[in-house]
mmCIF file of N, CA, C and O in Angstrom:
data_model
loop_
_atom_site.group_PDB
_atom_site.id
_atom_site.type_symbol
_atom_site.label_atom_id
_atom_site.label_comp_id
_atom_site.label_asym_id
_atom_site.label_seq_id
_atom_site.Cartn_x
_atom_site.Cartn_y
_atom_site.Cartn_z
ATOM 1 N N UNK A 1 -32.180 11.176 -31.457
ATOM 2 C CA UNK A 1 -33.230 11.783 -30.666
ATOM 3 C C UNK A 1 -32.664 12.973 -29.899
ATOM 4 O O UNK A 1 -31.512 13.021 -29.467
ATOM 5 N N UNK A 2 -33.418 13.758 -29.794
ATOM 6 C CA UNK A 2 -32.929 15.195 -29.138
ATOM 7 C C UNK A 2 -33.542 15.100 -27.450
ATOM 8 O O UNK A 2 -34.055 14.111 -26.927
ATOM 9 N N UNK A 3 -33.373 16.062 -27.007
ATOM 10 C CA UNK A 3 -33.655 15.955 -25.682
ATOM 11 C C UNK A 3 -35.083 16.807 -25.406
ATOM 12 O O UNK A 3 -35.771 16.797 -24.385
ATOM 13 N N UNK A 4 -35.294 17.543 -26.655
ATOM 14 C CA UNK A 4 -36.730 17.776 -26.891
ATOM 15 C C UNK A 4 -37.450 16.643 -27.028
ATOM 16 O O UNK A 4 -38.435 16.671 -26.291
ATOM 17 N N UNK A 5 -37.346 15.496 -27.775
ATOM 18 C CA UNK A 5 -37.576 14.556 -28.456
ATOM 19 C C UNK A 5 -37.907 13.752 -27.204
ATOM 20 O O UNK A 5 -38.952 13.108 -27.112
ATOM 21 N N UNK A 6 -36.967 13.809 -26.223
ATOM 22 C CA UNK A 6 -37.059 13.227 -24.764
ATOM 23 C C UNK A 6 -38.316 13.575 -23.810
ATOM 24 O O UNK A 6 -39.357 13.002 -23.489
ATOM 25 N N UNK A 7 -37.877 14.439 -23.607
ATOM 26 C CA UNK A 7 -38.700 14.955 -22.688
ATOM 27 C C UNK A 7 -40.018 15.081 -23.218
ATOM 28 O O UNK A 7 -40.953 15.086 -22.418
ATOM 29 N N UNK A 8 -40.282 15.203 -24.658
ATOM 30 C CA UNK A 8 -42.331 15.059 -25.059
ATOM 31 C C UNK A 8 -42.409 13.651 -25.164
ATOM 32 O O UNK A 8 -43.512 13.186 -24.879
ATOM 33 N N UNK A 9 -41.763 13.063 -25.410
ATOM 34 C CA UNK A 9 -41.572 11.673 -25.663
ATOM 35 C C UNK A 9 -42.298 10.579 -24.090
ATOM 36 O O UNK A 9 -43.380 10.015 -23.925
ATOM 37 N N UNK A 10 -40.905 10.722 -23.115
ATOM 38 C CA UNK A 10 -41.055 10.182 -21.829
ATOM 39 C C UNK A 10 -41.454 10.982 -20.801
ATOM 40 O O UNK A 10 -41.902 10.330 -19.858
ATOM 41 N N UNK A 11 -41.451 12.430 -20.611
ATOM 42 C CA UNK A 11 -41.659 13.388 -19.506
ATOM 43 C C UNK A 11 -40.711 13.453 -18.874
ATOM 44 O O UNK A 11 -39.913 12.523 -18.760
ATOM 45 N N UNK A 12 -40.557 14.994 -18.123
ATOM 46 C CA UNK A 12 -39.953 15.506 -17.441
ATOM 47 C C UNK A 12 -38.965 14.832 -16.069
ATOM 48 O O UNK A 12 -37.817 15.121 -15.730
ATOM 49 N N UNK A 13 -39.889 13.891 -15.514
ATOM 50 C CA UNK A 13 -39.273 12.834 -14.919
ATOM 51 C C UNK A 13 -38.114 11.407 -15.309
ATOM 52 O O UNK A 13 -37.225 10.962 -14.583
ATOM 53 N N UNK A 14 -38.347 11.144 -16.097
ATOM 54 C CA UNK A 14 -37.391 10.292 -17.059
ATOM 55 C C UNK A 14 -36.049 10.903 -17.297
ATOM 56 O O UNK A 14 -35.034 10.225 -17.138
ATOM 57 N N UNK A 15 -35.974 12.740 -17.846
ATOM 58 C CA UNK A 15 -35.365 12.949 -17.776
ATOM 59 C C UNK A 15 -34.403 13.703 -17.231
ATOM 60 O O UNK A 15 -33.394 14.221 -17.708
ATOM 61 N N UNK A 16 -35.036 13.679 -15.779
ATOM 62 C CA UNK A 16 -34.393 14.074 -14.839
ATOM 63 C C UNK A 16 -33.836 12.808 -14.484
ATOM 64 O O UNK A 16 -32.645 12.828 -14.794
ATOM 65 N N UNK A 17 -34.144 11.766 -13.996
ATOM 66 C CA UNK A 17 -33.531 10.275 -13.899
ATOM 67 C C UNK A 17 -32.815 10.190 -14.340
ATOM 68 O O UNK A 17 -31.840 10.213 -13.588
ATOM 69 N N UNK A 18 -32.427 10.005 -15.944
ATOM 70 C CA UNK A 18 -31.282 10.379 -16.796
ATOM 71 C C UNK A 18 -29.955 10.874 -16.188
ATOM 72 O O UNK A 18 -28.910 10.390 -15.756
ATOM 73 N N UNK A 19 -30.605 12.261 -16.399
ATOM 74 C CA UNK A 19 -29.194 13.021 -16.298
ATOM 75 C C UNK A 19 -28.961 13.134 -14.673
ATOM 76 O O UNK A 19 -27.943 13.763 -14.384
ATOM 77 N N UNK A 20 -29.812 12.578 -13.436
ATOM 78 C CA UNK A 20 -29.404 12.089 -12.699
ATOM 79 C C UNK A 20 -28.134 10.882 -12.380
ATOM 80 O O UNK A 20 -27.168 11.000 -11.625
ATOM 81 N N UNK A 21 -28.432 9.993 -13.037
ATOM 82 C CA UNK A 21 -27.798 8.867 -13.145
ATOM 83 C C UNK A 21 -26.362 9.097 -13.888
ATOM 84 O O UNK A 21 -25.269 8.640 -13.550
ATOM 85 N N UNK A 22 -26.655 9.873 -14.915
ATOM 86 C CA UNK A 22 -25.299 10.330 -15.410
ATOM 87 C C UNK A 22 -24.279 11.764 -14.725
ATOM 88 O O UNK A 22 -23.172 12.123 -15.125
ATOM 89 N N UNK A 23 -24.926 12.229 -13.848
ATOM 90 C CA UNK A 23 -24.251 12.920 -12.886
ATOM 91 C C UNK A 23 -23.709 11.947 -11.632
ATOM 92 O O UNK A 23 -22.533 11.944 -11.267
ATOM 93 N N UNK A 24 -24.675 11.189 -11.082
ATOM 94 C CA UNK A 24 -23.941 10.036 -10.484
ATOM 95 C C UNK A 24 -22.693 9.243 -10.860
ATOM 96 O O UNK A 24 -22.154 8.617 -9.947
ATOM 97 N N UNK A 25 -22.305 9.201 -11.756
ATOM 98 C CA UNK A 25 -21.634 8.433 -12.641
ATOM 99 C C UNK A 25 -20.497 9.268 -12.850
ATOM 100 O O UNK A 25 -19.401 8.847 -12.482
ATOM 101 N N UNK A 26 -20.591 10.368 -13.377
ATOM 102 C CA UNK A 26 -19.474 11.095 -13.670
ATOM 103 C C UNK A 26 -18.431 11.524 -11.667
ATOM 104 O O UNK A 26 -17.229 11.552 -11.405
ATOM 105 N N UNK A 27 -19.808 11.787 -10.674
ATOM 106 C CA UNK A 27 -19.005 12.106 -9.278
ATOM 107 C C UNK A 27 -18.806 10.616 -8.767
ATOM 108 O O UNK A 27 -18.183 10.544 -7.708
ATOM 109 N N UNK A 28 -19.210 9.446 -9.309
ATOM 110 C CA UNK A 28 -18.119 7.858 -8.698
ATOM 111 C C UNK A 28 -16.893 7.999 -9.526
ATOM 112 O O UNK A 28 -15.937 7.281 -9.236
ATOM 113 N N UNK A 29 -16.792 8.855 -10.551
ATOM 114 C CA UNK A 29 -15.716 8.395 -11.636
ATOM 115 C C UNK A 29 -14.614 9.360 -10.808
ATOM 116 O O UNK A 29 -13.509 8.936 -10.469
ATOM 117 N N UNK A 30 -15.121 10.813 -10.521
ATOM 118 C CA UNK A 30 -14.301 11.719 -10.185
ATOM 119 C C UNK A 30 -14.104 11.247 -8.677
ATOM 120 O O UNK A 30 -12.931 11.489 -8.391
ATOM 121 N N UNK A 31 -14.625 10.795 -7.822
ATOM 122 C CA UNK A 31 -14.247 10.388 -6.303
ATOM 123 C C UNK A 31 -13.237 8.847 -6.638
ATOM 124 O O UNK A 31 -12.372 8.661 -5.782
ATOM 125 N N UNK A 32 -13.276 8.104 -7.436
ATOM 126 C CA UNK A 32 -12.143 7.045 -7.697
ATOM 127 C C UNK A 32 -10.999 7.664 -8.266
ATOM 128 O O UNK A 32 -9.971 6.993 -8.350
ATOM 129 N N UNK A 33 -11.010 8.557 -8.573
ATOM 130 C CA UNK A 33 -9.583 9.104 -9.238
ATOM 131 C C UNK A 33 -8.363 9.157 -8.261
ATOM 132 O O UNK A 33 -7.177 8.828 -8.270
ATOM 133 N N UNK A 34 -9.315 9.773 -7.364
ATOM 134 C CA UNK A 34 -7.719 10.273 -5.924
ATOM 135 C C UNK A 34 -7.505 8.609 -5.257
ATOM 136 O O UNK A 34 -6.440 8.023 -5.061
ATOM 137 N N UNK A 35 -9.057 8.070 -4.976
ATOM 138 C CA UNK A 35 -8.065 6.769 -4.382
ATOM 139 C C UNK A 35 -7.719 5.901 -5.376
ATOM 140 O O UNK A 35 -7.418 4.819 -4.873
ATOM 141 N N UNK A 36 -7.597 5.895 -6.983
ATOM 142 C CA UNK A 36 -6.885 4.667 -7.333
ATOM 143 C C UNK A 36 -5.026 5.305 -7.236
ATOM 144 O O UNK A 36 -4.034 4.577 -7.256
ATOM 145 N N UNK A 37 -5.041 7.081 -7.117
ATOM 146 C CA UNK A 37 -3.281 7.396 -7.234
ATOM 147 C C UNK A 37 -3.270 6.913 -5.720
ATOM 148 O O UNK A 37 -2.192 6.336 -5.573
ATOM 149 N N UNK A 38 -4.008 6.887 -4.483
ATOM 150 C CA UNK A 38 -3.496 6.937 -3.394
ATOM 151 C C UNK A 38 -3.258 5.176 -3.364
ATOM 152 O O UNK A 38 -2.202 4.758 -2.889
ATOM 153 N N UNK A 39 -3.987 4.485 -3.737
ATOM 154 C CA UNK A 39 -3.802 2.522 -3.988
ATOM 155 C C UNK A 39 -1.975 2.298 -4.790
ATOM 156 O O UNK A 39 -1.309 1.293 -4.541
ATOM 157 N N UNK A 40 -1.520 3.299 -5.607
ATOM 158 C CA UNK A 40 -0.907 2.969 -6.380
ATOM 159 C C UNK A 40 0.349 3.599 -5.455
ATOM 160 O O UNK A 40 1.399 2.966 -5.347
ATOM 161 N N UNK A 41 0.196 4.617 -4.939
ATOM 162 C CA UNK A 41 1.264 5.033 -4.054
ATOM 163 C C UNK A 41 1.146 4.234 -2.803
ATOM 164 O O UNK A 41 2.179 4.087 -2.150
ATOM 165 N N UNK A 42 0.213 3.779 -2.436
ATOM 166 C CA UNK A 42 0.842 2.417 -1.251
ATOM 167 C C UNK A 42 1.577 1.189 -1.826
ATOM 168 O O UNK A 42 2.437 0.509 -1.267
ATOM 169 N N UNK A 43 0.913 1.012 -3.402
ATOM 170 C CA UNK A 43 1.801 -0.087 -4.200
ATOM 171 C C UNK A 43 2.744 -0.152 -4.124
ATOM 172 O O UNK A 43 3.369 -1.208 -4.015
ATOM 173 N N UNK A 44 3.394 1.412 -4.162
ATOM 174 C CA UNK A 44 5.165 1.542 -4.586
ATOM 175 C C UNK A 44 5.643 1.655 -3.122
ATOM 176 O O UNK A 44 6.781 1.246 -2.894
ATOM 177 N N UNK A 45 5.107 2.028 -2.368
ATOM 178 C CA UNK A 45 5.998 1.852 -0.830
ATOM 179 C C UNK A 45 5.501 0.250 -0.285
ATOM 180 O O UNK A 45 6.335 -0.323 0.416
ATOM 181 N N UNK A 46 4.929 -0.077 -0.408
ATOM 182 C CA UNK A 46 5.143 -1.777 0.335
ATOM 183 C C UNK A 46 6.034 -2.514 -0.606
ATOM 184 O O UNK A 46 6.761 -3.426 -0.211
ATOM 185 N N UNK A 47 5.986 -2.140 -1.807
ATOM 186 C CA UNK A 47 7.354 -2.793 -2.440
ATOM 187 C C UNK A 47 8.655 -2.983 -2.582
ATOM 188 O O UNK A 47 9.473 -3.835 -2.931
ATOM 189 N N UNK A 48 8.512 -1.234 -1.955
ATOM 190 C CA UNK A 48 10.066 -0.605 -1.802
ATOM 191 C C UNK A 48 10.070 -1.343 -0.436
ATOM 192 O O UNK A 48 10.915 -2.205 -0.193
ATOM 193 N N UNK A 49 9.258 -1.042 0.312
ATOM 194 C CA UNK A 49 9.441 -1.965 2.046
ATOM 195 C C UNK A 49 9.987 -3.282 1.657
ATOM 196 O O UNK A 49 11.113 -3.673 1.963
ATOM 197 N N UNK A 50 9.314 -3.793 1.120
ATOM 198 C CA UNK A 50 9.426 -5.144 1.280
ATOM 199 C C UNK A 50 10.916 -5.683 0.855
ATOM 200 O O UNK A 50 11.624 -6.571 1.331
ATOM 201 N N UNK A 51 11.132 -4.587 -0.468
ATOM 202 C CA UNK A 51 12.958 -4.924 -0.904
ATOM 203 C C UNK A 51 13.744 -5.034 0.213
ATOM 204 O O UNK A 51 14.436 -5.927 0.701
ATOM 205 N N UNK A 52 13.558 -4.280 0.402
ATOM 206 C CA UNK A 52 14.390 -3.502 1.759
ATOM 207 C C UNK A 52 14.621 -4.367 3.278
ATOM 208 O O UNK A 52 15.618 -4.379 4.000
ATOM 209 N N UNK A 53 13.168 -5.141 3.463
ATOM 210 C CA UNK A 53 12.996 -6.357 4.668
ATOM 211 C C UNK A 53 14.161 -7.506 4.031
ATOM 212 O O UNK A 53 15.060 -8.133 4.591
ATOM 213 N N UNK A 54 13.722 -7.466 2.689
ATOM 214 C CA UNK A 54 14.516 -9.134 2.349
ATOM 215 C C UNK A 54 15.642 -9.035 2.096
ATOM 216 O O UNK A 54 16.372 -10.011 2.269
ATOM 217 N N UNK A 55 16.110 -7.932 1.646
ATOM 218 C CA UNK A 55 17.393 -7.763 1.348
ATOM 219 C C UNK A 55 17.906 -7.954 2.892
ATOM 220 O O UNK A 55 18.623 -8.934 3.096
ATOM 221 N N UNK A 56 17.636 -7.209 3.846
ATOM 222 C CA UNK A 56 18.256 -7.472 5.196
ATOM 223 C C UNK A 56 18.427 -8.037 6.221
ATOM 224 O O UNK A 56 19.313 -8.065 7.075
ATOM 225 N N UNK A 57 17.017 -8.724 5.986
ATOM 226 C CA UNK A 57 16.702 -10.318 6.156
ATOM 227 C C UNK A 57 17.723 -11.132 5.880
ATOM 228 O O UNK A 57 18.361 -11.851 6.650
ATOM 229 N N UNK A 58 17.857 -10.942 4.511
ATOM 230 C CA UNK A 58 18.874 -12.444 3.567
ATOM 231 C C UNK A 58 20.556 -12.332 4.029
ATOM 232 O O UNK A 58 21.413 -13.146 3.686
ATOM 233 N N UNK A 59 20.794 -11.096 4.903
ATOM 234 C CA UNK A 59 22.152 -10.398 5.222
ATOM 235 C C UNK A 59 22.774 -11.663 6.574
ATOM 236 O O UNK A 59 22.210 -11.977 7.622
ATOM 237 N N UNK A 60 24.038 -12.124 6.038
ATOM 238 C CA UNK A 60 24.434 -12.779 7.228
ATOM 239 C C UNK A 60 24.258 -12.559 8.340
ATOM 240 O O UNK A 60 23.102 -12.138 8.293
ATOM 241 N N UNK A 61 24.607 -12.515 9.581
ATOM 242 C CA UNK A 61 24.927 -12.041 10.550
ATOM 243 C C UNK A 61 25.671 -11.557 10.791
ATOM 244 O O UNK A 61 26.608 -12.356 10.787
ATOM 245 N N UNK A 62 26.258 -9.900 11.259
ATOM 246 C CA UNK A 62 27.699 -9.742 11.768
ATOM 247 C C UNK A 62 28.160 -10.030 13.022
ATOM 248 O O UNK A 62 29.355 -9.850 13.256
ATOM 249 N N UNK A 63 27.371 -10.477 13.936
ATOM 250 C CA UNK A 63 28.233 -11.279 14.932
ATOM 251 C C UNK A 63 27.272 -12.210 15.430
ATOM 252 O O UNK A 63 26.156 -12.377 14.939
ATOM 253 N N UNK A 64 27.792 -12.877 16.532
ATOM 254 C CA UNK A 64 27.018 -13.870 17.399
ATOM 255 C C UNK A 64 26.110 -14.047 16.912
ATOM 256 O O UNK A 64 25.915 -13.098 16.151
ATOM 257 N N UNK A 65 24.890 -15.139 16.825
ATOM 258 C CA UNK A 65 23.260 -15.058 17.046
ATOM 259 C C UNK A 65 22.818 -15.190 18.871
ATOM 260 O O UNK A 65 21.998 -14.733 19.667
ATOM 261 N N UNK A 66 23.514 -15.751 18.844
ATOM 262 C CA UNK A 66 23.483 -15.959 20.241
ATOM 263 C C UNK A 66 23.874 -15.212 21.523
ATOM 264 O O UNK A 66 24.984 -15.488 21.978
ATOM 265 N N UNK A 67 23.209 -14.404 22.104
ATOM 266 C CA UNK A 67 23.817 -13.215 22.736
ATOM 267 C C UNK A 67 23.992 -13.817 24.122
ATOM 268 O O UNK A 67 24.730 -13.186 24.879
ATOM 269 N N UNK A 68 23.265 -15.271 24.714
ATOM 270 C CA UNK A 68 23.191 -15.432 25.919
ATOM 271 C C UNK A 68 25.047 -16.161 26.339
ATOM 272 O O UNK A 68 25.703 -15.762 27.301
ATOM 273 N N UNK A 69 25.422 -16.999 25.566
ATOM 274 C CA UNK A 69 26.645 -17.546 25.374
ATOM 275 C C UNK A 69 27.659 -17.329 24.850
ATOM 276 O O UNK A 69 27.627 -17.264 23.622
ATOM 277 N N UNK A 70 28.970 -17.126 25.548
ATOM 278 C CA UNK A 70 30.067 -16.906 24.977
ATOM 279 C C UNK A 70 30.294 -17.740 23.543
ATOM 280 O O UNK A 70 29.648 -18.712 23.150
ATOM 281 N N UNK A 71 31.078 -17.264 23.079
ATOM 282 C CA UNK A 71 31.651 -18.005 22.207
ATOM 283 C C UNK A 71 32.482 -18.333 22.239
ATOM 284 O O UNK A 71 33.261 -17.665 22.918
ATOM 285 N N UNK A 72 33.139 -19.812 21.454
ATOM 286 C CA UNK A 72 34.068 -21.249 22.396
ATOM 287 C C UNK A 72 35.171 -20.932 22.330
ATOM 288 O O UNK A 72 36.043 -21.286 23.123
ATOM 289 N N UNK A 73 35.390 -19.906 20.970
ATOM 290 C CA UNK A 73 37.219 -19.713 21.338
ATOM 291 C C UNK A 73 37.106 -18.626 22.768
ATOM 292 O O UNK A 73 36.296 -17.701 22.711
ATOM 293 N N UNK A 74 37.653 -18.744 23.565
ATOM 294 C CA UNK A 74 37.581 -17.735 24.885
ATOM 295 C C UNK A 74 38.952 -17.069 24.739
ATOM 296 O O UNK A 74 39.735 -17.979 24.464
ATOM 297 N N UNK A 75 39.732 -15.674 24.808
ATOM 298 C CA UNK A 75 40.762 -14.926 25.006
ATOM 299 C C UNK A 75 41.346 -15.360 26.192
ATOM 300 O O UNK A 75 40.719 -15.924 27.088
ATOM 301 N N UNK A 76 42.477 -15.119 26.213
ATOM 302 C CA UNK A 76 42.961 -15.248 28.104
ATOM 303 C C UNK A 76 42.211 -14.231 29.062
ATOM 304 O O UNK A 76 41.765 -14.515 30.174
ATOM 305 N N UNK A 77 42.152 -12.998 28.436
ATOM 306 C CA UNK A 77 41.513 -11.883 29.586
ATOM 307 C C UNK A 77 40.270 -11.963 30.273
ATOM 308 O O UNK A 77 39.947 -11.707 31.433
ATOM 309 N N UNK A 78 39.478 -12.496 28.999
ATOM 310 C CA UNK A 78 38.295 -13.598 29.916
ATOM 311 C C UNK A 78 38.521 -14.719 30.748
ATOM 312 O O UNK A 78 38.027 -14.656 31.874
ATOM 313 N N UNK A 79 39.309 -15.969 30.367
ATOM 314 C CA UNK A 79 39.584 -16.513 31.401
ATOM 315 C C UNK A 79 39.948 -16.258 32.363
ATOM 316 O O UNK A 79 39.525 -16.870 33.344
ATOM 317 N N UNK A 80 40.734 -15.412 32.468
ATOM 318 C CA UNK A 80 41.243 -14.592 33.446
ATOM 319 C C UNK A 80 40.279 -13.946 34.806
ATOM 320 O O UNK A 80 40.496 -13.980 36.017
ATOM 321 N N UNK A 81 39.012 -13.294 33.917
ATOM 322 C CA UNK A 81 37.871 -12.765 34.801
ATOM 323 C C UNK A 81 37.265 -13.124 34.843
ATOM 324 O O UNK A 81 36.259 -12.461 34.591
ATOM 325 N N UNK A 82 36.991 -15.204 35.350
ATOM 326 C CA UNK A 82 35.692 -15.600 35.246
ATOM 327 C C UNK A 82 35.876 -15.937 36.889
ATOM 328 O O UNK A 82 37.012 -16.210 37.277
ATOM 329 N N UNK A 83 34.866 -15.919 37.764
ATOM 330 C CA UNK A 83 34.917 -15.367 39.254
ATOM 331 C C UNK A 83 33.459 -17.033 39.490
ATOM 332 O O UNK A 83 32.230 -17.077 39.424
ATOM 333 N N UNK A 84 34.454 -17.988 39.735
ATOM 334 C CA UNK A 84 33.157 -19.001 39.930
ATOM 335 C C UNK A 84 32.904 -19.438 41.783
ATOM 336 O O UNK A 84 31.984 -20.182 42.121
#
């Protein structure tokens, strides 16, 4: 069917509806484009984040956990300067 064929067929209105609907269609297609790259570039940085948390997370400790308490082996120079 042609679009002559259309329009004597259904009228002028129908096929404006039409190619309404298919202009709709084509500007949801073109407005999802930028946010599915911008979805996919938050993909790759919360992933890279997240390596990055667990890896340093999973990292021993390099000293104390405990910052309020000495620790039990004591030096002499501390004993030395404890003022009770």
């Amino acid at each position: 069917m042609s679009m002559f064929e259309v329009l004597r067929r259904f009228g002028t209105l129908a096929l404006l509806v039409f190619t309404g609907a298919v202009l709709v269609f084509l500007l949801l297609h073109l407005v999802r484009i930028p946010l599915v790259l911008i979805a996919k570039v938050l993909e790759i940085t919360m992933r890279r984040l997240d390596g990055f948390v667990a890896r340093h997370a999973s990292k021993p400790p390099a000293g104390p956990v405990n910052q309020f308490f000495h620790h039990p082996t004591v030096t002499r120079e501390e004993a030395i300067n404890v003022h009770a």
